[in-house]
Structure formats: structure tokens, C-alpha cells
Short mmCIF file of C-alpha atoms (C1' of nucleotides) in Angstrom, two decimals:
data_model
loop_
_atom_site.label_atom_id
_atom_site.label_comp_id
_atom_site.label_asym_id
_atom_site.label_seq_id
_atom_site.Cartn_x
_atom_site.Cartn_y
_atom_site.Cartn_z
CA MET R 1 -11.78 -184.39 96.72
CA SER R 2 -10.41 -186.72 99.31
CA VAL R 3 -6.88 -186.41 100.56
CA ARG R 4 -4.08 -188.77 99.69
CA VAL R 5 -0.51 -188.40 100.89
CA ARG R 6 2.58 -190.52 100.83
CA MET R 7 5.58 -191.35 102.96
CA ALA R 8 8.52 -191.72 100.61
CA PRO R 9 11.70 -192.96 102.29
CA SER R 10 14.71 -194.10 100.33
CA PRO R 11 15.90 -197.50 101.50
CA THR R 12 19.44 -196.34 102.19
CA GLY R 13 19.50 -197.06 105.91
CA PHE R 14 17.62 -196.82 109.16
CA LEU R 15 14.82 -194.34 109.65
CA HIS R 16 16.16 -191.01 110.81
CA ILE R 17 14.21 -189.24 113.53
CA GLY R 18 13.69 -186.22 111.28
CA GLY R 19 12.21 -188.47 108.64
CA VAL R 20 10.00 -190.08 111.23
CA ARG R 21 8.66 -186.66 112.20
CA THR R 22 7.92 -185.82 108.56
CA PHE R 23 6.08 -189.12 108.15
CA LEU R 24 4.21 -188.50 111.36
CA PHE R 25 2.94 -185.19 109.98
CA ASN R 26 1.81 -186.98 106.83
CA TRP R 27 0.03 -189.56 108.91
CA LEU R 28 -1.62 -187.10 111.26
CA PHE R 29 -2.80 -185.04 108.32
CA ALA R 30 -4.17 -188.02 106.41
CA ARG R 31 -5.97 -189.46 109.42
CA GLN R 32 -7.27 -186.05 110.47
CA GLN R 33 -8.69 -185.53 106.99
CA GLY R 34 -10.08 -189.03 106.73
CA GLY R 35 -7.80 -189.55 103.75
CA GLU R 36 -5.31 -192.17 102.67
CA ILE R 37 -1.60 -192.52 103.21
CA LEU R 38 0.74 -194.61 101.09
CA LEU R 39 4.17 -195.98 101.89
CA ARG R 40 6.34 -195.66 98.81
CA ILE R 41 9.94 -196.81 98.86
CA GLU R 42 11.99 -194.59 96.55
CA ASN R 43 14.47 -197.12 95.31
CA THR R 44 15.46 -195.96 91.85
CA ASP R 45 19.10 -195.77 92.89
CA THR R 46 19.72 -199.45 93.47
CA SER R 47 23.40 -198.86 94.07
CA ARG R 48 22.65 -197.13 97.36
CA GLU R 49 19.99 -199.55 98.52
CA VAL R 50 20.52 -201.26 101.85
CA GLU R 51 19.13 -204.76 102.13
CA GLU R 52 17.45 -204.51 105.50
CA ALA R 53 16.21 -200.96 105.17
CA THR R 54 12.75 -201.58 103.74
CA GLU R 55 11.89 -204.00 106.53
CA GLN R 56 13.37 -201.82 109.20
CA ILE R 57 11.51 -198.73 108.04
CA GLN R 58 8.21 -200.56 108.27
CA ARG R 59 9.04 -201.97 111.66
CA SER R 60 9.93 -198.53 112.98
CA LEU R 61 6.75 -196.92 111.69
CA ARG R 62 4.64 -199.70 113.12
CA TRP R 63 6.35 -199.40 116.48
CA LEU R 64 5.47 -195.72 116.63
CA GLY R 65 1.89 -196.46 115.69
CA VAL R 66 2.00 -194.97 112.20
CA ASP R 67 0.20 -197.17 109.67
CA TRP R 68 -0.46 -196.87 105.93
CA ASP R 69 -3.06 -197.90 103.40
CA GLY R 70 -2.58 -200.69 100.92
CA PRO R 71 0.58 -202.61 100.14
CA VAL R 72 4.00 -201.00 100.19
CA ARG R 73 4.80 -199.40 96.83
CA PHE R 74 8.21 -199.38 95.19
CA GLN R 75 9.30 -196.63 92.87
CA LEU R 76 11.10 -199.07 90.62
CA ASP R 77 7.75 -200.65 89.78
CA THR R 78 6.72 -197.57 87.84
CA ALA R 79 10.09 -196.93 86.22
CA GLU R 80 8.89 -198.15 82.84
CA ARG R 81 5.93 -195.82 82.86
CA ALA R 82 8.17 -192.94 83.89
CA VAL R 83 10.51 -193.60 80.99
CA GLU R 84 7.53 -193.63 78.61
CA LEU R 85 6.51 -190.24 79.89
CA ALA R 86 10.06 -188.99 79.46
CA HIS R 87 9.87 -190.02 75.81
CA GLU R 88 6.64 -188.11 75.45
CA LEU R 89 8.39 -185.04 76.79
CA LEU R 90 11.16 -185.68 74.30
CA ALA R 91 8.66 -185.85 71.46
CA LYS R 92 7.03 -182.61 72.56
CA GLY R 93 10.33 -180.80 72.88
CA TYR R 94 10.14 -180.52 76.69
CA ALA R 95 13.22 -182.68 77.01
CA TYR R 96 16.35 -183.48 75.07
CA GLU R 97 19.00 -186.14 74.90
CA ASP R 98 22.36 -185.53 76.42
CA ASP R 99 25.10 -188.13 76.39
CA GLY R 100 22.64 -191.02 76.44
CA ALA R 101 20.61 -189.48 79.23
CA ILE R 102 17.43 -187.44 78.96
CA ARG R 103 17.31 -183.94 80.34
CA PHE R 104 14.23 -181.91 81.07
CA ARG R 105 14.21 -178.51 79.39
CA GLN R 106 13.33 -175.78 81.87
CA PRO R 107 11.38 -172.75 80.65
CA THR R 108 13.82 -169.90 80.01
CA ASP R 109 11.82 -166.98 81.28
CA GLY R 110 9.17 -166.12 83.83
CA VAL R 111 8.84 -167.57 87.31
CA VAL R 112 7.50 -170.73 88.94
CA SER R 113 5.64 -170.24 92.15
CA TRP R 114 3.42 -172.06 94.55
CA THR R 115 1.69 -171.42 97.83
CA ASP R 116 3.32 -173.67 100.34
CA ALA R 117 0.92 -174.88 103.03
CA VAL R 118 3.42 -174.09 105.74
CA ARG R 119 5.61 -171.37 104.25
CA GLY R 120 3.27 -169.34 102.07
CA HIS R 121 4.19 -167.94 98.66
CA ILE R 122 7.52 -169.10 97.23
CA GLU R 123 8.83 -168.33 93.77
CA PHE R 124 11.89 -169.05 91.66
CA ARG R 125 13.00 -167.46 88.43
CA ASN R 126 13.05 -170.07 85.70
CA ASP R 127 16.38 -168.87 84.34
CA VAL R 128 18.21 -169.97 87.49
CA LEU R 129 16.92 -173.53 87.20
CA LYS R 130 19.20 -176.15 85.72
CA ASP R 131 18.00 -178.73 83.22
CA PRO R 132 17.92 -181.88 85.33
CA VAL R 133 18.66 -185.34 84.06
CA ILE R 134 15.36 -187.22 84.29
CA VAL R 135 16.45 -190.53 82.82
CA ARG R 136 19.95 -191.86 83.34
CA SER R 137 21.98 -193.20 80.48
CA ASN R 138 21.35 -196.64 81.97
CA GLY R 139 17.64 -196.12 81.31
CA ARG R 140 16.52 -195.58 84.87
CA PRO R 141 14.53 -192.49 85.92
CA LEU R 142 15.88 -190.16 88.60
CA TYR R 143 14.28 -188.84 91.72
CA ASN R 144 13.28 -185.42 90.44
CA PHE R 145 11.30 -187.10 87.69
CA ALA R 146 10.25 -190.39 89.25
CA SER R 147 8.86 -188.73 92.32
CA PRO R 148 6.42 -186.30 90.66
CA VAL R 149 5.47 -188.99 88.15
CA ASP R 150 4.63 -191.37 90.98
CA ASP R 151 2.68 -188.64 92.69
CA ILE R 152 0.53 -188.37 89.55
CA LEU R 153 0.17 -192.14 89.27
CA ASP R 154 -0.71 -192.47 92.94
CA GLY R 155 -3.16 -189.58 92.90
CA ILE R 156 -1.27 -187.71 95.60
CA THR R 157 -3.07 -184.53 96.66
CA HIS R 158 -0.62 -183.23 99.27
CA VAL R 159 3.14 -183.54 99.21
CA ILE R 160 4.33 -183.14 102.77
CA ARG R 161 8.11 -183.43 103.00
CA GLY R 162 11.26 -181.95 104.51
CA GLU R 163 12.38 -178.43 103.74
CA ASP R 164 15.43 -179.75 101.93
CA HIS R 165 13.05 -180.35 99.03
CA VAL R 166 12.02 -176.72 98.65
CA SER R 167 14.55 -176.12 95.93
CA ASN R 168 13.51 -179.27 94.05
CA THR R 169 9.94 -178.08 93.95
CA PRO R 170 10.14 -175.54 91.08
CA THR R 171 11.69 -178.20 88.87
CA GLN R 172 9.05 -180.73 89.81
CA ILE R 173 6.29 -178.22 89.17
CA ASN R 174 7.68 -177.44 85.71
CA ILE R 175 7.82 -181.16 84.96
CA LEU R 176 4.26 -181.68 86.14
CA GLN R 177 3.11 -178.78 83.99
CA ALA R 178 4.90 -180.13 80.94
CA LEU R 179 3.11 -183.39 81.63
CA ASP R 180 -0.15 -181.48 81.82
CA ALA R 181 -0.78 -182.84 85.30
CA GLU R 182 -2.54 -181.25 88.21
CA LEU R 183 -0.31 -179.90 90.94
CA PRO R 184 -0.52 -181.26 94.46
CA VAL R 185 -0.49 -178.97 97.48
CA TYR R 186 3.06 -178.68 98.79
CA ALA R 187 3.93 -178.46 102.47
CA HIS R 188 7.58 -178.23 103.42
CA VAL R 189 8.13 -178.97 107.07
CA PRO R 190 11.18 -177.65 108.93
CA ASN R 191 14.27 -179.63 109.79
CA ILE R 192 15.17 -180.89 113.22
CA ASN R 193 18.50 -179.90 114.71
CA GLY R 194 20.63 -181.53 117.39
CA GLU R 195 21.54 -180.38 120.88
CA ASN R 196 23.66 -177.36 119.85
CA GLY R 197 21.31 -176.09 117.19
CA ARG R 198 23.43 -177.75 114.53
CA LYS R 199 22.32 -180.52 112.26
CA LEU R 200 21.52 -183.76 114.05
CA SER R 201 24.66 -185.82 113.98
CA LYS R 202 24.86 -189.56 114.14
CA ARG R 203 27.93 -189.27 116.32
CA ARG R 204 26.55 -186.92 118.97
CA ASP R 205 22.81 -187.48 118.97
CA ALA R 206 20.34 -190.31 119.09
CA VAL R 207 18.97 -190.20 115.56
CA ALA R 208 17.80 -193.67 114.59
CA LEU R 209 14.35 -194.58 115.82
CA ASP R 210 15.87 -197.74 117.26
CA ASP R 211 18.02 -195.61 119.56
CA PHE R 212 14.86 -194.27 121.11
CA VAL R 213 13.35 -197.71 121.48
CA ASP R 214 16.55 -198.85 123.17
CA ALA R 215 16.54 -195.95 125.58
CA GLY R 216 13.12 -197.02 126.77
CA TYR R 217 10.85 -194.36 125.35
CA ILE R 218 7.32 -195.52 124.65
CA PRO R 219 5.44 -194.86 121.41
CA PRO R 220 2.73 -192.39 122.49
CA ALA R 221 5.33 -190.29 124.31
CA LEU R 222 7.66 -190.12 121.34
CA MET R 223 4.74 -189.40 119.03
CA ASN R 224 3.53 -186.57 121.26
CA PHE R 225 7.01 -185.11 121.48
CA LEU R 226 7.68 -185.34 117.75
CA ALA R 227 4.32 -183.80 116.92
CA LEU R 228 5.23 -180.77 119.00
CA LEU R 229 8.44 -180.24 117.08
CA GLY R 230 7.22 -177.70 114.58
CA TRP R 231 3.54 -177.92 115.39
CA SER R 232 1.35 -176.81 118.27
CA TYR R 233 -2.33 -177.01 119.06
CA ASP R 234 -2.67 -173.84 121.08
CA ASP R 235 -0.80 -171.79 123.65
CA LYS R 236 -1.07 -174.27 126.54
CA THR R 237 -1.70 -177.85 125.53
CA THR R 238 1.33 -180.13 125.73
CA ILE R 239 0.21 -183.66 126.52
CA MET R 240 -1.86 -185.19 123.72
CA SER R 241 -2.63 -188.83 123.02
CA PRO R 242 -2.33 -190.16 119.47
CA SER R 243 -6.07 -189.85 118.96
CA GLU R 244 -6.08 -186.29 120.25
CA LEU R 245 -3.23 -185.46 117.90
CA VAL R 246 -5.13 -186.92 114.96
CA GLU R 247 -8.19 -184.96 115.92
CA ARG R 248 -6.33 -181.68 116.29
CA PHE R 249 -3.55 -181.70 113.70
CA SER R 250 -3.52 -179.13 110.93
CA LEU R 251 -0.89 -178.04 108.44
CA ASP R 252 -1.57 -174.37 108.94
CA ARG R 253 -0.27 -174.61 112.48
CA VAL R 254 3.06 -176.06 111.38
CA VAL R 255 5.80 -173.47 111.84
CA PRO R 256 8.39 -172.80 109.12
CA SER R 257 11.48 -172.54 111.33
CA PRO R 258 13.69 -175.46 112.30
CA ALA R 259 13.55 -176.94 115.80
CA THR R 260 16.23 -178.23 118.13
CA PHE R 261 15.70 -181.66 119.61
CA ASP R 262 15.40 -181.37 123.39
CA TYR R 263 16.15 -184.76 124.89
CA LYS R 264 15.38 -183.58 128.42
CA LYS R 265 11.88 -182.60 127.47
CA LEU R 266 11.39 -185.98 125.83
CA ASP R 267 12.55 -187.63 129.06
CA TRP R 268 10.02 -185.66 131.06
CA MET R 269 7.25 -186.42 128.62
CA ASN R 270 8.06 -190.12 128.59
CA GLY R 271 7.82 -190.08 132.38
CA VAL R 272 4.37 -188.55 132.11
CA TYR R 273 3.23 -191.33 129.78
CA LEU R 274 4.87 -194.04 131.85
CA ARG R 275 3.04 -192.83 134.94
CA GLU R 276 -0.25 -192.84 133.05
CA LEU R 277 0.09 -196.54 132.25
CA ASP R 278 -1.84 -198.94 134.47
CA GLU R 279 0.07 -201.72 136.19
CA ASP R 280 -0.52 -204.33 133.52
CA GLU R 281 0.53 -202.05 130.70
CA TYR R 282 3.55 -200.94 132.66
CA ALA R 283 4.60 -204.50 133.40
CA HIS R 284 4.14 -205.40 129.79
CA SER R 285 6.31 -202.53 128.56
CA LEU R 286 8.97 -203.51 131.06
CA GLU R 287 8.92 -207.17 130.07
CA THR R 288 9.20 -206.34 126.40
CA TRP R 289 12.09 -203.99 126.99
CA LEU R 290 13.92 -206.46 129.23
CA ARG R 291 13.48 -209.26 126.74
CA GLU R 292 14.94 -207.15 123.98
CA HIS R 293 17.93 -206.41 126.15
CA ASP R 294 18.54 -210.03 127.12
CA ILE R 295 17.73 -209.58 130.76
CA ASP R 296 15.85 -212.67 131.90
CA TRP R 297 14.63 -211.75 135.34
CA PRO R 298 11.59 -213.75 136.49
CA VAL R 299 8.46 -212.08 135.15
CA ASP R 300 6.38 -212.46 138.29
CA ARG R 301 9.04 -210.69 140.29
CA VAL R 302 9.33 -207.99 137.65
CA ARG R 303 5.60 -207.52 137.93
CA ALA R 304 5.87 -207.23 141.68
CA THR R 305 8.32 -204.34 141.34
CA VAL R 306 5.95 -202.27 139.24
CA PRO R 307 4.38 -200.34 142.13
CA LEU R 308 7.87 -199.58 143.47
CA VAL R 309 9.20 -198.03 140.25
CA HIS R 310 6.09 -196.73 138.55
CA GLU R 311 6.47 -193.14 139.74
CA LYS R 312 10.24 -193.19 139.91
CA ILE R 313 11.73 -193.62 136.46
CA GLU R 314 11.15 -191.79 133.22
CA LYS R 315 12.81 -194.20 130.81
CA LEU R 316 12.62 -197.98 130.79
CA SER R 317 16.39 -198.14 130.52
CA GLN R 318 16.65 -196.82 134.08
CA TYR R 319 14.83 -199.85 135.43
CA PRO R 320 17.59 -202.47 135.73
CA ASP R 321 19.93 -200.37 137.84
CA PHE R 322 17.09 -199.16 140.00
CA VAL R 323 15.87 -202.59 141.10
CA ARG R 324 18.91 -204.76 140.51
CA PHE R 325 19.19 -205.42 144.27
CA LEU R 326 15.94 -207.37 144.09
CA PHE R 327 17.33 -209.76 141.51
CA GLU R 328 21.02 -209.98 142.24
CA ASP R 329 23.39 -209.89 145.22
CA VAL R 330 24.59 -206.53 146.34
CA GLN R 331 27.87 -205.21 147.61
CA PRO R 332 27.14 -202.66 150.34
CA PRO R 333 29.73 -199.92 150.62
CA ASP R 334 32.09 -199.67 153.60
CA GLY R 335 31.34 -197.43 156.54
CA VAL R 336 27.70 -198.30 157.05
CA ASP R 337 26.51 -197.40 160.55
CA GLY R 338 26.57 -200.85 162.16
CA ARG R 339 24.69 -199.85 165.27
CA ILE R 340 21.50 -198.95 163.44
CA VAL R 341 21.72 -201.78 160.98
CA GLU R 342 22.14 -204.39 163.68
CA ALA R 343 19.29 -203.04 165.73
CA ALA R 344 17.14 -203.01 162.64
CA ALA R 345 17.98 -206.62 161.93
CA ASP R 346 16.95 -207.61 165.46
CA ARG R 347 13.65 -205.80 165.25
CA LEU R 348 12.81 -207.17 161.84
CA ALA R 349 13.72 -210.69 162.88
CA ALA R 350 11.13 -210.46 165.61
CA LEU R 351 8.34 -209.37 163.30
CA ASP R 352 5.21 -211.55 163.12
CA SER R 353 4.18 -210.65 159.63
CA TRP R 354 6.45 -209.48 156.84
CA ASN R 355 4.87 -206.63 155.00
CA ALA R 356 5.67 -203.02 154.26
CA ALA R 357 3.29 -201.65 156.87
CA SER R 358 4.61 -203.74 159.75
CA ILE R 359 8.21 -203.18 158.65
CA GLU R 360 7.66 -199.45 158.60
CA GLN R 361 6.03 -199.49 162.00
CA ALA R 362 8.86 -201.46 163.57
CA LEU R 363 11.61 -199.37 162.02
CA ARG R 364 9.99 -196.07 162.89
CA MET R 365 9.61 -197.20 166.45
CA LEU R 366 13.25 -198.18 166.57
CA VAL R 367 14.38 -194.87 165.13
CA ASP R 368 12.30 -193.08 167.68
CA GLU R 369 13.81 -195.08 170.55
CA LEU R 370 17.32 -194.42 169.31
CA GLY R 371 16.54 -190.73 169.19
CA GLU R 372 17.48 -190.56 165.51
CA LYS R 373 15.87 -188.72 162.67
CA PRO R 374 14.22 -190.94 160.06
CA ARG R 375 16.23 -189.22 157.40
CA THR R 376 19.58 -190.19 158.88
CA ALA R 377 18.61 -193.53 160.32
CA PHE R 378 17.03 -195.08 157.24
CA GLN R 379 19.94 -194.33 154.98
CA PRO R 380 22.33 -196.94 156.46
CA ILE R 381 19.58 -199.52 156.19
CA ARG R 382 19.01 -198.60 152.58
CA LEU R 383 22.71 -198.90 151.88
CA ALA R 384 22.91 -202.31 153.50
CA VAL R 385 19.86 -203.69 151.77
CA THR R 386 20.06 -202.14 148.30
CA GLY R 387 23.74 -201.31 148.09
CA ALA R 388 22.83 -197.85 146.82
CA LYS R 389 22.03 -194.39 148.09
CA VAL R 390 19.02 -194.17 145.82
CA SER R 391 16.35 -196.84 145.72
CA PRO R 392 12.63 -197.48 145.64
CA GLY R 393 10.74 -197.04 148.90
CA LEU R 394 12.63 -198.77 151.70
CA PHE R 395 9.77 -200.63 153.37
CA GLU R 396 8.28 -201.89 150.13
CA SER R 397 11.74 -202.95 149.02
CA LEU R 398 12.30 -204.91 152.22
CA GLU R 399 8.95 -206.61 151.86
CA LEU R 400 9.66 -207.68 148.34
CA LEU R 401 13.19 -208.79 149.10
CA GLY R 402 11.84 -211.21 151.68
CA ARG R 403 12.72 -211.64 155.33
CA GLN R 404 15.59 -214.03 154.89
CA ALA R 405 17.50 -212.07 152.27
CA ALA R 406 16.82 -208.82 154.08
CA LEU R 407 18.20 -210.09 157.36
CA GLU R 408 21.24 -211.62 155.69
CA ARG R 409 22.09 -208.32 154.08
CA LEU R 410 21.59 -206.37 157.28
CA ARG R 411 23.79 -208.73 159.23
CA ALA R 412 26.46 -208.78 156.54
CA ALA R 413 26.80 -205.03 156.40
"C1'" G B 1 29.66 -168.03 94.77
"C1'" G B 2 24.20 -168.25 92.94
"C1'" C B 3 19.14 -169.20 94.26
"C1'" C B 4 15.69 -170.26 98.19
"C1'" C B 5 14.19 -170.56 103.35
"C1'" A B 6 14.32 -169.24 108.43
"C1'" U B 7 15.20 -165.88 112.99
"C1'" U B 8 10.09 -164.66 120.14
"C1'" C B 9 13.08 -166.91 127.16
"C1'" G B 10 18.92 -172.00 127.22
"C1'" U B 11 15.02 -175.38 124.39
"C1'" C B 12 9.89 -176.32 122.13
"C1'" U B 13 6.31 -172.79 121.27
"C1'" A B 14 1.62 -168.95 121.79
"C1'" G B 15 1.22 -164.42 119.26
"C1'" U B 16 -1.50 -162.68 112.14
"C1'" G B 17 -1.25 -154.05 114.21
"C1'" G B 18 -3.90 -152.13 119.97
"C1'" C B 19 -6.29 -157.91 124.59
"C1'" C B 20 1.54 -158.05 125.35
"C1'" U B 21 4.18 -154.33 131.68
"C1'" A B 22 4.95 -160.92 125.48
"C1'" G B 23 1.38 -166.40 127.65
"C1'" G B 24 2.41 -171.91 128.36
"C1'" A B 25 5.75 -176.21 128.69
"C1'" C B 26 10.80 -178.42 129.41
"C1'" A B 27 15.39 -177.18 131.69
"C1'" C B 28 17.52 -174.35 135.72
"C1'" C B 29 17.17 -172.07 140.90
"C1'" G B 30 14.51 -171.63 145.71
"C1'" C B 31 10.72 -173.25 149.20
"C1'" C B 32 7.04 -177.03 150.76
"C1'" C B 33 5.95 -182.40 150.97
"C1'" U B 34 9.33 -186.45 152.27
"C1'" C B 35 13.01 -192.77 154.37
"C1'" U B 36 16.72 -191.72 149.44
"C1'" C B 37 15.22 -190.69 144.49
"C1'" A B 38 11.14 -189.33 142.04
"C1'" C B 39 6.03 -187.49 141.93
"C1'" G B 40 3.11 -183.36 143.47
"C1'" G B 41 2.40 -178.05 145.15
"C1'" C B 42 4.12 -172.91 145.31
"C1'" G B 43 7.49 -169.18 143.68
"C1'" G B 44 11.70 -167.26 140.80
"C1'" C B 45 15.19 -166.50 136.70
"C1'" G B 46 14.85 -165.69 131.53
"C1'" G B 47 13.11 -163.70 125.19
"C1'" C B 48 10.67 -160.42 120.36
"C1'" A B 49 18.81 -160.92 116.28
"C1'" C B 50 20.24 -155.73 114.76
"C1'" G B 51 19.23 -151.06 111.98
"C1'" G B 52 15.95 -148.22 109.30
"C1'" G B 53 11.04 -147.20 107.70
"C1'" U B 54 5.16 -147.43 107.44
"C1'" U B 55 1.44 -146.24 111.36
"C1'" C B 56 -1.87 -142.53 116.34
"C1'" G B 57 0.18 -147.44 117.68
"C1'" A B 58 4.63 -153.08 115.60
"C1'" A B 59 6.94 -159.17 118.21
"C1'" U B 60 3.25 -158.72 114.32
"C1'" C B 61 3.73 -154.96 107.80
"C1'" C B 62 8.07 -153.19 104.35
"C1'" C B 63 13.45 -152.63 103.33
"C1'" G B 64 18.45 -153.58 104.63
"C1'" U B 65 22.22 -156.04 107.68
"C1'" A B 66 23.76 -160.15 110.54
"C1'" U B 67 23.41 -165.15 111.78
"C1'" G B 68 21.76 -170.18 110.82
"C1'" G B 69 20.01 -173.69 107.24
"C1'" G B 70 18.72 -176.01 102.40
"C1'" C B 71 19.72 -176.87 97.24
"C1'" C B 72 22.92 -176.11 93.11
"C1'" U B 73 24.69 -185.04 91.68
"C1'" C B 74 23.25 -189.43 85.50
"C1'" C B 75 21.67 -189.13 95.18
"C1'" A B 76 16.95 -189.10 97.43
#
RNA sequence: GGCCCAUUCGUCUAGUGGCCUAGGACACCGCCCUCUCACGGCGGCGGCACGGGUUCGAAUCCCGUAUGGGCCUCCA
């Protein structure tokens, strides 16, 4: 039997990073198995629906590189069928009316159990389960009913979802059994916590996928990082491309315990992926990011900076501050060693050709003649030219800045 | 409160009874490279929550305790 899974967000807001990770596991599993993956919007509670959410969820998934098969499904579309099934349960005595709503009647003795693909055997005593409302008095089905019903209708073979659904599972299994339906395989993946091991909080942590896009992370890096939150391939492999992840993913290597989101590790990993990009890809990522942040620096000049920043930054958001001196005027700090800067200006003014190699040669010669150490002598020049203590390589920066601007800055300092 | 789940370096994890004097990665610290910052190289610090069992032998199995989390909505 071929595998079919689903991603089932509720359209109540932006996509949460924990939800993204759960969807990623669904996607990796489906693609690994050569199966199908559906996107099903669980919108039976229209009162909580947020207008933009459905669009935004799709955009976020696409950005990450997670796709799905067939058109987007909406839970409301099958509401009628769900209500029919509820009436069948009513007729068979598996449900009863209560104040205009329909409640499912749980078995009163015995246990419900299943073998969770990530957590092993789990069982609940039936007598602790409450009779859930499955159809509201307004005639609309509720999650605990609509969701398993849709899973039947969609032919879902594996339900891969967050661990917060563990305690809904016995109820859903009882419903499925009353409906005489086959049970899917359940896999409950662990939660993701924030910095202090507590729940991710909107206030403290970056939680919306858009926050990560804004910060300048790139899709394969975030995917790699997220995949490693609760899953591993072996004892040493860390960096894996999307296709490697698809090839290697398996549910039995998902761990049952919750993970804490380590932003520093993500930063490092993003740097790894950024450095792996070739110049064109890098320039393209940069241009896209700049455009989305309303920075309209000339693209050919942005391209020219790529070799200077490629190895230096780990997030795209670090780019503007790092190279701002190439696009805007700078204000060098007070106290720059005028002797060295002036001498440098004289030497550079006399240069025949303006390129990094000749600039380096001239400046090193000067430093040598002055009896200075490169370390101490180049810093005032850097300050004068870039206005900052930290910058891309000095000689390359001077070349790109151009002779005229470089000399002006040196003389002004 | 009831039920359920989880617990290996600060963090993500490897580990399924002997290969473990517990391995890798991030972070941190030190050294090297070096025009700053990065990158890269080398080295270091650091952990099986606790208590009982079972066993010749336990991070691994069992029980209890503690801690954290989830659910207990006519939310999903």
C-alpha cells in the first residue's frame, strides 16, 4: 500500500516554526516513501479563521521548499459528509444528542491502544475518556470528528502530528472503530521549546517562518536545521541537503523528547550554506533579500561585493551594515592616526593601476618603510575608509570603492 | 486535580545489556593562520535527573521519586 500523509494547519494565523517542523517531517516521510502528501486546511471553526492565513501558510511552505500533491483541501468541504456519518453513529447508538449537539459515546470499559511510530506502545483506559461533542448545535462538525473523518476520506495512511495530539488519539481511534474504518499509523513528534527550555514564546523568540526569512536564513539551511530537531541520520552527519534528507529520513529515528531551539546553531548552519552558494546564487539571494527590505542599492555594485562578503557573514541581514560604506558616505571616528592615513593617501594617489593587488603592494611597502606592523598600521586606514573597525578585506574594499572616493576619505580623516 | 508523554555535555543528538575510561555537532575557552572580522586547522572544558531493583555486567530492562511538558473547549 502506498503512503499518503497530510499537513493539516488551522488557518488561525501565521505558520509557527513548530508546525513547520511537523509538516517538514510529513513531507520528508512522504517523499522518502514515494508517497503523496496533501495540504488540508482545518477550517471548521470559522470564527477563528484569519483571512490571510491560508495564503500565507502556502507561501511559507513553498519558500522552505515543501510542496504538496493536488489542490489544497478544506475541511469545511467535507462537513456535510461528516454530519451524515455522525447521524449513522447516532442510529447505531455510538452517539447521542445533547442540547442540540451530537456527542460520541465512548466505550465504558477496556483500553484503547496503539503503537506510535515514534513513541511505541501507548494506551488509555476507556473510562477516563470524555464523550466529545462531534457536531455542534449549529450543525458543524468539530475537530476530533472532522479530522479522523477526513483522514478516512483522504485515504491517509500515516498521521504525523505534534505530541499535543497524543491525548486526542484514543478518542479518534474509538471514533474510527465505531465507523468501522481502518486505522492509520500514528506518529507523534515532539514539541520544540524556546531558548530557556520553555515553550516557544512569540514575545521572546522568533517563531513565525517569516521572522526567519527576514533574518536572512536561506531555505536549505533552515530545512536542514529543522530536520535535525528531533531526528538524526547517524552519530556524525550534520550537513544534509534537501535531497539527502529525503533520501535518509525515517520515522523510527525520530526521538520522543522535546527539543530546544538553538538559534546560534542555526546561524552557524546558515553560514555553511551561504558559503556553499556560488557567486550567482549568492548575489541572487542578496538581491531578493534587499528588495524585500526596501534597500535599492545598484545591483551591479551589490554583485561586485559578493566576493568580499561571501565568507564573512552568516545571515543575509548582516549584509547592509557590513558593506554600507560602499554605498553611502561614512563618518570616520575621531582620533584616527593622521600620519599613516596621509602617507597612505599619497602612495595610493601615485598608483598606476587601481586594483587590490597593487594597492596591497603599495600599502605594505609603506608600512614597512614606516617601521609599523601591518596589524596596527592598516587599522587607521580601515577606519578612515569604512568608518568601522570591522570590514571586508581592506585592499579589495579600496579597489571597489574607487580611487577618487578612497582618496577623499583618506584626506578627510 | 485526573490521564498521558518525556528526561544522555549549556544546546541538538549517537547509544536498543558488554564495542562506552559515553561518540559527533553548535556554543564556550586556548593556540595557530591573519590587515579587522570571518573562514580554516589543532587542542580543551563539559553529560547518562535521583533512589532502588534485575543481571556476571546497565546510559540501555523494571519499579519509585523528582523535574518538565501535553490534554482534560459545542478550539485545532
